[in-house]
Coordinates of N, CA, C and O in Angstrom, one line a residue:
M1 N 23.9 3.1 29.5 CA 24.1 3.2 28.1 C 24.2 4.6 27.6 O 24.9 4.8 26.6
S2 N 23.6 5.5 28.2 CA 23.6 6.8 27.6 C 24.9 7.6 27.8 O 25.1 8.7 27.3
E3 N 25.9 6.9 28.5 CA 27.2 7.6 28.6 C 28.0 7.7 27.3 O 28.8 8.6 27.2
L4 N 27.7 6.9 26.3 CA 28.4 7.0 25.1 C 27.7 7.9 24.1 O 28.1 8.0 22.9
I5 N 26.7 8.7 24.5 CA 25.9 9.5 23.6 C 26.4 10.9 23.5 O 25.8 11.7 22.8
D6 N 27.5 11.4 24.1 CA 27.9 12.7 24.0 C 28.1 13.1 22.5 O 27.7 14.2 22.1
A7 N 28.9 12.3 21.8 CA 29.1 12.6 20.4 C 28.9 11.2 19.7 O 29.9 10.5 19.4
P8 N 27.7 10.9 19.4 CA 27.4 9.5 18.9 C 28.0 9.3 17.5 O 27.7 10.1 16.6
K9 N 28.7 8.2 17.4 CA 29.2 7.8 16.1 C 28.3 6.6 15.7 O 27.9 5.8 16.5
P10 N 28.0 6.5 14.4 CA 27.1 5.5 14.0 C 27.4 4.1 14.5 O 26.5 3.4 14.9
Q11 N 28.7 3.7 14.4 CA 29.0 2.3 14.8 C 28.8 2.2 16.3 O 28.4 1.1 16.8
A12 N 29.2 3.2 17.1 CA 29.0 3.1 18.6 C 27.5 3.0 18.9 O 27.1 2.3 19.8
V13 N 26.7 3.8 18.2 CA 25.2 3.7 18.4 C 24.7 2.4 18.0 O 23.9 1.8 18.7
R14 N 25.2 1.9 16.9 CA 24.7 0.5 16.4 C 25.1 -0.5 17.5 O 24.2 -1.4 17.8
D15 N 26.3 -0.5 18.0 CA 26.7 -1.5 19.0 C 25.8 -1.3 20.3 O 25.4 -2.4 20.9
A16 N 25.6 -0.1 20.7 CA 24.7 0.1 21.9 C 23.3 -0.4 21.6 O 22.7 -1.0 22.5
V17 N 22.8 -0.1 20.4 CA 21.4 -0.6 20.1 C 21.4 -2.1 20.1 O 20.4 -2.7 20.6
N18 N 22.4 -2.7 19.6 CA 22.5 -4.2 19.6 C 22.5 -4.7 21.0 O 21.9 -5.7 21.3
K19 N 23.3 -4.1 21.9 CA 23.4 -4.5 23.3 C 22.1 -4.3 24.0 O 21.7 -5.2 24.7
F20 N 21.4 -3.2 23.7 CA 20.1 -2.9 24.2 C 19.1 -4.0 23.8 O 18.4 -4.6 24.7
A21 N 19.1 -4.4 22.6 CA 18.2 -5.4 22.1 C 18.5 -6.8 22.7 O 17.6 -7.6 23.0
A22 N 19.8 -7.1 22.9 CA 20.2 -8.4 23.4 C 19.8 -8.5 24.9 O 19.8 -9.6 25.4
G23 N 19.6 -7.4 25.5 CA 19.2 -7.4 26.9 C 17.7 -7.4 27.1 O 17.2 -7.3 28.3
R24 N 16.9 -7.6 26.1 CA 15.4 -7.5 26.2 C 14.9 -8.8 25.6 O 14.5 -8.9 24.4
A25 N 14.7 -9.8 26.5 CA 14.2 -11.1 26.1 C 12.8 -11.1 25.6 O 12.4 -12.0 24.8
R26 N 12.0 -10.1 26.0 CA 10.6 -10.0 25.5 C 10.5 -9.1 24.3 O 9.4 -8.8 23.9
G27 N 11.6 -8.6 23.9 CA 11.6 -7.6 22.7 C 11.5 -6.2 23.2 O 11.5 -5.9 24.4
F28 N 11.4 -5.3 22.2 CA 11.3 -3.9 22.5 C 10.6 -3.2 21.4 O 10.4 -3.7 20.3
I29 N 10.1 -2.0 21.7 CA 9.4 -1.1 20.7 C 10.3 0.1 20.5 O 11.2 0.4 21.4
D30 N 10.1 0.9 19.5 CA 11.0 2.0 19.2 C 10.9 3.0 20.4 O 11.9 3.6 20.7
E31 N 9.7 3.3 21.0 CA 9.6 4.2 22.1 C 10.6 3.9 23.2 O 11.2 4.7 23.8
E32 N 10.7 2.6 23.5 CA 11.6 2.1 24.6 C 13.1 2.4 24.1 O 13.9 2.8 25.0
L33 N 13.4 2.2 22.9 CA 14.7 2.5 22.4 C 15.0 4.0 22.5 O 16.1 4.4 22.9
Y34 N 14.1 4.9 22.1 CA 14.3 6.3 22.3 C 14.5 6.7 23.7 O 15.4 7.6 24.0
R35 N 13.7 6.1 24.6 CA 13.9 6.5 26.1 C 15.3 6.0 26.6 O 15.9 6.7 27.4
A36 N 15.8 4.9 26.1 CA 17.1 4.4 26.5 C 18.3 5.3 26.1 O 19.3 5.3 26.7
F37 N 18.1 6.0 25.0 CA 19.1 6.8 24.4 C 18.6 8.3 24.2 O 18.5 8.7 23.0
P38 N 18.4 9.0 25.2 CA 17.8 10.4 25.1 C 18.7 11.3 24.3 O 18.2 12.3 23.7
G39 N 20.0 11.1 24.2 CA 20.9 12.0 23.5 C 21.1 11.7 22.1 O 21.8 12.4 21.4
V40 N 20.4 10.7 21.6 CA 20.6 10.3 20.2 C 19.3 10.6 19.5 O 18.2 10.3 20.0
S41 N 19.4 11.1 18.3 CA 18.1 11.4 17.5 C 17.4 10.1 17.2 O 17.9 9.1 17.0
E42 N 16.0 10.2 17.2 CA 15.2 9.1 16.9 C 15.5 8.6 15.5 O 15.5 7.4 15.3
S43 N 15.8 9.5 14.6 CA 16.2 9.1 13.2 C 17.4 8.2 13.2 O 17.4 7.2 12.5
Q44 N 18.5 8.6 13.9 CA 19.7 7.8 14.0 C 19.4 6.4 14.6 O 19.9 5.4 14.2
L45 N 18.6 6.4 15.7 CA 18.3 5.1 16.3 C 17.5 4.2 15.4 O 17.8 3.0 15.4
R46 N 16.5 4.7 14.7 CA 15.8 3.9 13.7 C 16.7 3.4 12.6 O 16.6 2.2 12.2
T47 N 17.7 4.2 12.2 CA 18.6 3.8 11.1 C 19.5 2.6 11.6 O 19.6 1.6 11.0
R48 N 20.0 2.8 12.9 CA 20.8 1.7 13.4 C 20.0 0.4 13.7 O 20.4 -0.7 13.4
R49 N 18.7 0.6 14.1 CA 17.9 -0.5 14.3 C 17.6 -1.2 13.0 O 17.6 -2.5 12.9
N50 N 17.4 -0.5 12.0 CA 17.1 -1.0 10.6 C 18.3 -1.8 10.1 O 18.2 -2.8 9.4
E51 N 19.5 -1.3 10.4 CA 20.8 -2.0 10.0 C 20.8 -3.4 10.7 O 21.2 -4.4 10.1
L52 N 20.5 -3.4 12.0 CA 20.5 -4.7 12.7 C 19.5 -5.6 12.2 O 19.7 -6.8 12.0
W53 N 18.3 -5.1 11.8 CA 17.3 -5.9 11.2 C 17.8 -6.5 9.8 O 17.6 -7.6 9.5
R54 N 18.3 -5.6 9.0 CA 18.8 -6.0 7.7 C 19.9 -7.0 7.8 O 20.0 -8.0 7.0
D55 N 20.7 -6.9 8.8 CA 21.8 -7.9 9.0 C 21.4 -9.1 9.7 O 22.2 -10.0 10.0
G56 N 20.1 -9.2 10.1 CA 19.6 -10.5 10.7 C 19.9 -10.6 12.2 O 19.8 -11.7 12.7
L57 N 20.3 -9.5 12.8 CA 20.6 -9.6 14.3 C 19.3 -9.4 15.1 O 19.3 -9.8 16.3
I58 N 18.3 -8.7 14.6 CA 17.0 -8.6 15.2 C 16.0 -8.9 14.2 O 16.2 -8.9 13.0
V59 N 14.8 -9.3 14.7 CA 13.7 -9.7 13.8 C 12.4 -9.0 14.2 O 12.3 -8.5 15.3
K60 N 11.5 -8.9 13.2 CA 10.2 -8.4 13.6 C 9.4 -9.5 14.3 O 9.1 -10.5 13.7
H61 N 9.2 -9.3 15.6 CA 8.7 -10.4 16.4 C 7.1 -10.4 16.4 O 6.5 -11.5 16.2
A62 N 6.5 -9.3 16.6 CA 5.1 -9.2 16.7 C 4.6 -7.8 16.5 O 5.4 -6.9 16.5
R63 N 3.3 -7.6 16.4 CA 2.7 -6.3 16.5 C 2.2 -6.0 17.9 O 1.7 -6.9 18.6
G64 N 2.4 -4.8 18.4 CA 1.9 -4.4 19.7 C 1.4 -3.0 19.7 O 1.1 -2.5 18.6
T65 N 1.2 -2.5 20.8 CA 0.8 -1.1 20.9 C 1.7 -0.3 21.8 O 2.3 -0.9 22.8
N66 N 1.9 1.0 21.5 CA 2.8 1.8 22.4 C 1.9 2.4 23.5 O 0.7 2.1 23.7
A67 N 2.5 3.3 24.3 CA 1.9 3.9 25.5 C 0.6 4.7 25.1 O -0.3 4.7 25.8
A68 N 0.6 5.2 23.9 CA -0.6 6.0 23.4 C -1.7 5.1 22.8 O -2.7 5.5 22.4
G69 N -1.4 3.8 22.8 CA -2.3 2.8 22.2 C -2.3 2.7 20.7 O -3.1 2.0 20.1
S70 N -1.2 3.3 20.1 CA -1.1 3.1 18.6 C -0.3 1.8 18.3 O 0.5 1.4 19.0
P71 N -0.7 1.2 17.2 CA 0.0 0.0 16.8 C 1.5 0.3 16.5 O 1.9 1.3 16.0
C72 N 2.3 -0.7 16.9 CA 3.8 -0.6 16.6 C 4.4 -2.0 16.5 O 3.8 -3.0 16.8
Q73 N 5.6 -2.0 16.0 CA 6.4 -3.2 15.8 C 7.1 -3.6 17.1 O 7.8 -2.7 17.7
I74 N 7.1 -4.9 17.4 CA 7.9 -5.4 18.5 C 9.1 -6.1 17.9 O 8.9 -7.0 17.1
W75 N 10.3 -5.6 18.3 CA 11.6 -6.2 17.7 C 12.1 -7.1 18.7 O 12.1 -6.9 20.0
L76 N 12.8 -8.2 18.3 CA 13.4 -9.2 19.1 C 14.8 -9.5 18.7 O 15.0 -9.7 17.5
H77 N 15.7 -9.6 19.6 CA 17.1 -10.0 19.2 C 17.1 -11.4 18.8 O 16.4 -12.3 19.4
V78 N 17.9 -11.8 17.8 CA 17.9 -13.1 17.2 C 18.2 -14.2 18.2 O 17.8 -15.3 18.1
E79 N 19.0 -13.8 19.3 CA 19.4 -14.9 20.2 C 18.2 -15.4 21.0 O 18.2 -16.5 21.6
F80 N 17.1 -14.7 21.0 CA 15.9 -15.1 21.7 C 14.9 -15.8 20.8 O 13.9 -16.3 21.3
T81 N 15.2 -15.9 19.6 CA 14.3 -16.6 18.6 C 14.6 -18.1 18.4 O 13.8 -18.8 17.9
G82 N 15.8 -18.5 18.8 CA 16.2 -19.9 18.6 C 16.7 -20.1 17.2 O 17.0 -21.2 16.8
Q83 N 16.9 -19.0 16.4 CA 17.4 -19.1 15.1 C 18.8 -18.5 15.1 O 19.1 -17.6 15.8
P84 N 19.7 -19.1 14.2 CA 21.0 -18.5 14.2 C 21.0 -17.1 13.4 O 20.1 -16.9 12.6
A85 N 21.9 -16.3 13.8 CA 22.0 -15.0 13.1 C 22.4 -15.2 11.7 O 23.2 -16.1 11.4
Q86 N 21.9 -14.4 10.8 CA 22.3 -14.5 9.4 C 23.7 -14.0 9.2 O 24.2 -13.1 10.0
Q87 N 24.4 -14.5 8.2 CA 25.7 -14.0 7.9 C 25.5 -12.5 7.4 O 24.7 -12.2 6.6
Q88 N 26.4 -11.7 8.0 CA 26.4 -10.3 7.6 C 26.9 -10.2 6.2 O 28.0 -10.7 5.9
K89 N 26.2 -9.5 5.3 CA 26.7 -9.3 3.9 C 27.6 -8.1 3.8 O 27.2 -7.1 4.3
P90 N 28.7 -8.3 3.2 CA 29.6 -7.2 3.0 C 29.0 -6.1 2.1 O 28.3 -6.4 1.2
R91 N 29.3 -4.9 2.5 CA 28.7 -3.8 1.7 C 29.6 -3.6 0.4 O 30.8 -3.8 0.5
L92 N 29.0 -3.3 -0.7 CA 29.8 -3.1 -1.9 C 30.4 -1.7 -1.9 O 29.8 -0.7 -1.4
T93 N 31.5 -1.6 -2.5 CA 32.2 -0.3 -2.7 C 31.5 0.5 -3.8 O 30.7 -0.1 -4.6
Y94 N 31.8 1.7 -4.0 CA 31.2 2.6 -5.0 C 31.6 2.0 -6.4 O 30.7 1.9 -7.3
S95 N 32.8 1.6 -6.6 CA 33.2 1.1 -7.9 C 32.6 -0.2 -8.2 O 32.2 -0.5 -9.3
Q96 N 32.4 -1.1 -7.1 CA 31.6 -2.3 -7.3 C 30.2 -2.1 -7.7 O 29.6 -2.8 -8.6
L97 N 29.6 -1.1 -7.1 CA 28.2 -0.7 -7.5 C 28.1 -0.2 -8.9 O 27.2 -0.5 -9.6
Q98 N 29.1 0.6 -9.3 CA 29.2 1.1 -10.6 C 29.3 0.0 -11.6 O 28.6 0.0 -12.7
Q99 N 30.1 -1.0 -11.3 CA 30.3 -2.2 -12.2 C 29.0 -3.0 -12.3 O 28.7 -3.4 -13.4
K100 N 28.3 -3.2 -11.2 CA 27.1 -3.9 -11.2 C 26.0 -3.1 -12.1 O 25.3 -3.8 -12.8
L101 N 26.0 -1.8 -11.9 CA 25.1 -1.0 -12.7 C 25.4 -1.1 -14.2 O 24.5 -1.3 -15.0
K102 N 26.7 -1.1 -14.5 CA 27.1 -1.2 -15.9 C 26.7 -2.6 -16.5 O 26.2 -2.7 -17.6
T103 N 26.9 -3.6 -15.7 CA 26.6 -5.0 -16.1 C 25.1 -5.0 -16.4 O 24.6 -5.6 -17.4
A104 N 24.3 -4.5 -15.4 CA 22.8 -4.5 -15.6 C 22.4 -3.8 -16.8 O 21.5 -4.2 -17.5
E105 N 23.0 -2.6 -17.1 CA 22.6 -1.8 -18.2 C 23.0 -2.6 -19.5 O 22.2 -2.6 -20.5
L106 N 24.1 -3.3 -19.6 CA 24.5 -4.1 -20.7 C 23.5 -5.3 -20.9 O 23.0 -5.5 -22.1
E107 N 23.1 -5.9 -19.8 CA 22.1 -7.0 -19.9 C 20.8 -6.5 -20.4 O 20.1 -7.2 -21.2
L108 N 20.4 -5.3 -19.9 CA 19.1 -4.7 -20.4 C 19.2 -4.4 -21.9 O 18.2 -4.7 -22.6
E109 N 20.3 -3.8 -22.3 CA 20.5 -3.5 -23.7 C 20.4 -4.8 -24.6 O 19.7 -4.8 -25.6
L110 N 21.0 -5.9 -24.1 CA 20.9 -7.2 -24.9 C 19.5 -7.7 -24.9 O 19.0 -8.2 -25.9
R111 N 18.8 -7.6 -23.8 CA 17.4 -8.0 -23.8 C 16.5 -7.2 -24.8 O 15.7 -7.7 -25.5
H112 N 16.8 -5.8 -24.8 CA 16.0 -5.0 -25.7 C 16.3 -5.4 -27.2 O 15.4 -5.4 -28.0
R113 N 17.6 -5.7 -27.5 CA 18.0 -6.1 -28.8 C 17.3 -7.4 -29.2 O 16.8 -7.6 -30.3
R114 N 17.3 -8.3 -28.2 CA 16.6 -9.6 -28.5 C 15.1 -9.4 -28.7 O 14.5 -10.0 -29.6
I115 N 14.5 -8.6 -27.9 CA 13.0 -8.3 -28.1 C 12.8 -7.7 -29.5 O 11.9 -8.1 -30.2
D116 N 13.6 -6.7 -29.8 CA 13.5 -6.1 -31.2 C 13.6 -7.2 -32.3 O 12.9 -7.1 -33.3
A117 N 14.6 -8.1 -32.1 CA 14.8 -9.1 -33.1 C 13.6 -10.0 -33.2 O 13.2 -10.4 -34.3
L118 N 13.0 -10.4 -32.1 CA 11.9 -11.2 -32.0 C 10.7 -10.6 -32.7 O 9.9 -11.2 -33.4
V119 N 10.5 -9.3 -32.4 CA 9.4 -8.5 -33.0 C 9.5 -8.5 -34.5 O 8.6 -8.7 -35.2
R120 N 10.7 -8.2 -35.0 CA 11.0 -8.1 -36.4 C 10.7 -9.5 -37.0 O 10.2 -9.6 -38.2
A121 N 11.1 -10.6 -36.3 CA 10.9 -11.9 -36.9 C 9.4 -12.3 -37.0 O 9.0 -13.2 -37.7
M122 N 8.6 -11.6 -36.2 CA 7.1 -11.9 -36.2 C 6.3 -11.0 -37.1 O 5.1 -11.1 -37.2
M123 N 7.0 -10.0 -37.8 CA 6.3 -9.1 -38.7 C 6.5 -9.5 -40.1 O 7.6 -9.7 -40.6
P124 N 5.3 -9.7 -40.8 CA 5.4 -10.0 -42.3 C 6.2 -8.9 -43.0 O 5.9 -7.8 -42.9
S125 N 7.2 -9.4 -43.7 CA 8.1 -8.5 -44.5 C 8.8 -9.3 -45.6 O 8.7 -10.5 -45.6
P126 N 9.4 -8.6 -46.6 CA 10.1 -9.4 -47.6 C 11.2 -10.3 -47.0 O 11.4 -11.4 -47.4
E127 N 11.8 -9.8 -45.9 CA 12.9 -10.6 -45.2 C 12.3 -11.8 -44.6 O 12.8 -12.9 -44.7
T128 N 11.2 -11.7 -43.9 CA 10.6 -12.9 -43.2 C 10.0 -13.8 -44.2 O 10.0 -15.0 -44.1
K129 N 9.4 -13.2 -45.3 CA 8.9 -14.1 -46.3 C 10.0 -15.0 -47.0 O 9.8 -16.2 -47.1
A130 N 11.1 -14.3 -47.3 CA 12.2 -15.1 -47.8 C 12.8 -16.1 -46.9 O 13.2 -17.2 -47.3
A131 N 12.7 -15.8 -45.6 CA 13.2 -16.7 -44.6 C 12.3 -17.9 -44.3 O 12.8 -19.0 -44.1
Y132 N 11.0 -17.7 -44.4 CA 10.1 -18.7 -44.0 C 9.4 -19.5 -45.1 O 8.9 -20.6 -44.9
I133 N 9.3 -18.9 -46.3 CA 8.5 -19.5 -47.4 C 9.2 -20.9 -47.7 O 10.4 -21.0 -47.8
G134 N 8.4 -21.9 -47.7 CA 8.8 -23.2 -48.0 C 9.4 -24.0 -46.9 O 9.8 -25.1 -47.0
E135 N 9.6 -23.3 -45.7 CA 10.3 -23.9 -44.6 C 9.3 -24.7 -43.7 O 9.7 -25.6 -43.0
V136 N 8.0 -24.3 -43.7 CA 7.1 -25.0 -42.9 C 6.2 -26.0 -43.7 O 5.6 -25.5 -44.7
K137 N 6.3 -27.2 -43.4 CA 5.5 -28.2 -44.1 C 4.6 -29.0 -43.1 O 4.9 -29.0 -41.9
M138 N 3.6 -29.5 -43.6 CA 2.7 -30.3 -42.8 C 2.2 -31.6 -43.5 O 2.0 -31.5 -44.8
P139 N 2.1 -32.7 -42.8 CA 1.7 -33.9 -43.6 C 0.1 -33.8 -43.8 O -0.6 -33.4 -42.9
V140 N -0.3 -34.2 -45.0 CA -1.7 -34.3 -45.3 C -2.0 -35.7 -45.7 O -1.3 -36.3 -46.5
A141 N -3.0 -36.3 -45.1 CA -3.4 -37.6 -45.4 C -3.8 -37.7 -46.9 O -4.6 -36.9 -47.3
L142 N -3.4 -38.7 -47.5 CA -3.8 -39.0 -48.9 C -5.2 -39.5 -48.9 O -5.5 -40.4 -48.2
D143 N -6.0 -38.9 -49.8 CA -7.4 -39.4 -49.9 C -7.7 -39.6 -51.3 O -7.4 -38.8 -52.2
G144 N -8.3 -40.7 -51.6 CA -8.7 -41.0 -53.0 C -8.1 -42.4 -53.4 O -7.8 -43.2 -52.6
Y145 N -8.1 -42.5 -54.7 CA -7.7 -43.8 -55.3 C -6.6 -43.6 -56.3 O -6.5 -42.5 -57.0
D146 N -5.7 -44.5 -56.5 CA -4.7 -44.4 -57.5 C -5.3 -44.8 -58.9 O -6.5 -45.1 -59.0
A147 N -4.4 -44.9 -59.9 CA -4.9 -45.1 -61.3 C -5.5 -46.5 -61.4 O -6.4 -46.7 -62.3
E148 N -5.2 -47.4 -60.6 CA -5.8 -48.8 -60.7 C -7.0 -48.9 -59.8 O -7.6 -50.0 -59.7
G149 N -7.4 -47.9 -59.1 CA -8.6 -47.9 -58.3 C -8.4 -48.4 -56.9 O -9.3 -48.6 -56.1
D150 N -7.1 -48.5 -56.5 CA -6.8 -48.9 -55.1 C -6.8 -47.7 -54.2 O -6.3 -46.6 -54.6
P151 N -7.2 -47.8 -53.0 CA -7.2 -46.6 -52.1 C -5.8 -46.2 -51.8 O -4.9 -47.0 -51.7
L152 N -5.6 -44.9 -51.7 CA -4.2 -44.4 -51.4 C -4.0 -44.4 -49.9 O -4.9 -44.2 -49.0
D153 N -2.8 -44.8 -49.5 CA -2.4 -44.9 -48.1 C -1.3 -43.9 -47.8 O -0.5 -43.6 -48.7
G154 N -1.2 -43.5 -46.5 CA -0.1 -42.6 -46.2 C -0.4 -41.1 -46.2 O -1.6 -40.7 -46.2
S155 N 0.6 -40.3 -46.3 CA 0.4 -38.9 -46.3 C 1.5 -38.3 -47.2 O 2.5 -38.9 -47.6
K156 N 1.3 -37.0 -47.5 CA 2.2 -36.3 -48.3 C 2.5 -35.0 -47.6 O 1.6 -34.3 -47.1
D157 N 3.8 -34.5 -47.6 CA 4.1 -33.2 -47.0 C 3.7 -32.1 -48.0 O 4.0 -32.2 -49.2
V158 N 3.0 -31.1 -47.4 CA 2.5 -30.0 -48.2 C 3.1 -28.7 -47.5 O 3.1 -28.6 -46.3
T159 N 3.6 -27.8 -48.4 CA 4.2 -26.6 -47.9 C 3.1 -25.7 -47.4 O 2.1 -25.5 -48.1
V160 N 3.2 -25.1 -46.2 CA 2.2 -24.1 -45.7 C 2.4 -22.8 -46.5 O 3.5 -22.4 -46.7
T161 N 1.3 -22.3 -46.9 CA 1.3 -21.1 -47.7 C 1.8 -19.9 -46.9 O 1.7 -19.8 -45.7
W162 N 2.3 -18.8 -47.7 CA 2.7 -17.6 -47.0 C 1.6 -16.9 -46.3 O 1.7 -16.4 -45.2
D163 N 0.4 -17.0 -46.8 CA -0.8 -16.4 -46.1 C -1.1 -17.1 -44.8 O -1.4 -16.4 -43.8
A164 N -0.9 -18.4 -44.8 CA -1.1 -19.1 -43.5 C 0.0 -18.8 -42.5 O -0.3 -18.6 -41.3
T165 N 1.2 -18.7 -43.0 CA 2.3 -18.3 -42.2 C 2.1 -16.9 -41.6 O 2.3 -16.7 -40.4
K166 N 1.6 -16.0 -42.4 CA 1.4 -14.6 -41.9 C 0.3 -14.6 -40.8 O 0.3 -13.9 -39.8
A167 N -0.8 -15.5 -41.0 CA -1.9 -15.6 -40.1 C -1.3 -16.1 -38.7 O -1.7 -15.6 -37.7
I168 N -0.4 -17.1 -38.8 CA 0.2 -17.6 -37.6 C 1.0 -16.6 -36.9 O 0.9 -16.4 -35.6
M169 N 1.8 -15.8 -37.6 CA 2.6 -14.7 -37.0 C 1.7 -13.7 -36.3 O 2.0 -13.2 -35.2
K170 N 0.6 -13.4 -37.0 CA -0.4 -12.4 -36.4 C -0.9 -12.9 -35.1 O -1.1 -12.2 -34.1
L171 N -1.3 -14.2 -35.1 CA -1.9 -14.8 -33.9 C -0.8 -14.8 -32.7 O -1.2 -14.5 -31.6
I172 N 0.4 -15.1 -33.0 CA 1.5 -15.1 -32.0 C 1.7 -13.7 -31.5 O 1.8 -13.5 -30.3
T173 N 1.7 -12.8 -32.4 CA 1.9 -11.4 -31.9 C 0.8 -10.9 -31.1 O 1.0 -10.2 -30.0
A174 N -0.4 -11.2 -31.4 CA -1.6 -10.8 -30.6 C -1.6 -11.5 -29.2 O -1.9 -10.8 -28.2
Q175 N -1.2 -12.8 -29.2 CA -1.1 -13.4 -27.9 C 0.0 -12.8 -27.0 O -0.2 -12.6 -25.8
A176 N 1.1 -12.4 -27.6 CA 2.2 -11.8 -26.9 C 1.7 -10.4 -26.3 O 2.0 -10.1 -25.2
E177 N 1.0 -9.7 -27.1 CA 0.4 -8.4 -26.6 C -0.5 -8.6 -25.4 O -0.5 -7.9 -24.5
R178 N -1.4 -9.7 -25.5 CA -2.3 -10.0 -24.4 C -1.5 -10.4 -23.2 O -1.8 -9.9 -22.1
N179 N -0.5 -11.2 -23.4 CA 0.4 -11.6 -22.2 C 1.0 -10.4 -21.6 O 1.0 -10.3 -20.3
F180 N 1.5 -9.5 -22.4 CA 2.1 -8.3 -21.8 C 1.1 -7.4 -21.1 O 1.4 -7.0 -20.0
A181 N -0.1 -7.3 -21.7 CA -1.1 -6.4 -21.0 C -1.6 -7.0 -19.7 O -1.9 -6.3 -18.7
E182 N -1.6 -8.4 -19.6 CA -2.0 -9.1 -18.4 C -0.9 -9.3 -17.4 O -1.1 -9.8 -16.3
G183 N 0.4 -9.0 -17.8 CA 1.5 -9.2 -16.9 C 1.9 -10.7 -16.8 O 2.5 -11.1 -15.8
V184 N 1.6 -11.5 -17.8 CA 1.9 -12.9 -17.8 C 3.4 -13.0 -18.1 O 4.0 -12.4 -19.0
T185 N 4.1 -13.8 -17.2 CA 5.5 -14.1 -17.4 C 5.7 -15.3 -18.3 O 4.9 -16.2 -18.2
P186 N 6.8 -15.3 -19.1 CA 7.0 -16.5 -19.9 C 7.4 -17.7 -19.1 O 7.9 -17.6 -18.1
H187 N 7.1 -18.8 -19.7 CA 7.4 -20.1 -19.1 C 7.7 -21.1 -20.2 O 7.3 -21.0 -21.3
A188 N 8.5 -22.1 -19.8 CA 8.9 -23.1 -20.8 C 7.7 -24.1 -20.9 O 7.0 -24.3 -20.0
G189 N 7.6 -24.6 -22.1 CA 6.5 -25.6 -22.2 C 5.9 -25.7 -23.5 O 5.9 -25.2 -24.4

C-alpha cells in the first residue's frame, strides 16, 4: 500500500485507508494505520480516517490499548459489523453554506422579534392595559337571595381587574425567568 504514498493526494489516501480498514476483520488502531503508511503524515491519516467514520464506512468498535499500554479506539470497517454502510451525504458548496447561514440568521432574527413581542405583551403598560382591560372574565357563583327570598342559582361573569391582570402577568414573567435560568425547554400542554 505504501507505493501510492510518494505524493499523497487526499482521495488516494482516503481510498487506501478504506482498503486498509476493509482488510482488517478484527479492526485496527491508529498506530497500525500509521505503520501501514509511513510516508503519509499522521495528521492526514487521521483526517481520512475521520472522513470514513463520518461517512459511515468505519465505526468505533471498542476501546483497546496500544503498544505503550495507553487507551485507544479500535476502528472497524462497516462490512464486518453486519450493518449496511450509511448513505454518503453530499458536501454543500460554499454558496449553499452561505444560503443556509443567511436562512438561519433570518430565522434567528424572527425568533428575537417574537421574543421581544412576547416580553412587551407581558409588561404592564398603557398599551397592554388598553388591550387586556375587560377582556378577561370569570364566572362567579351567585350567593344570596333574590327580592322574594328565593336562593339565587347560577353564576355571573365578572371582569378581572387590571390589578389582577398585572399580577398574573408578573407571575408568568417570573416563571419564564426561572425556566430560562434552569434551562427548561418549552413544551405544549
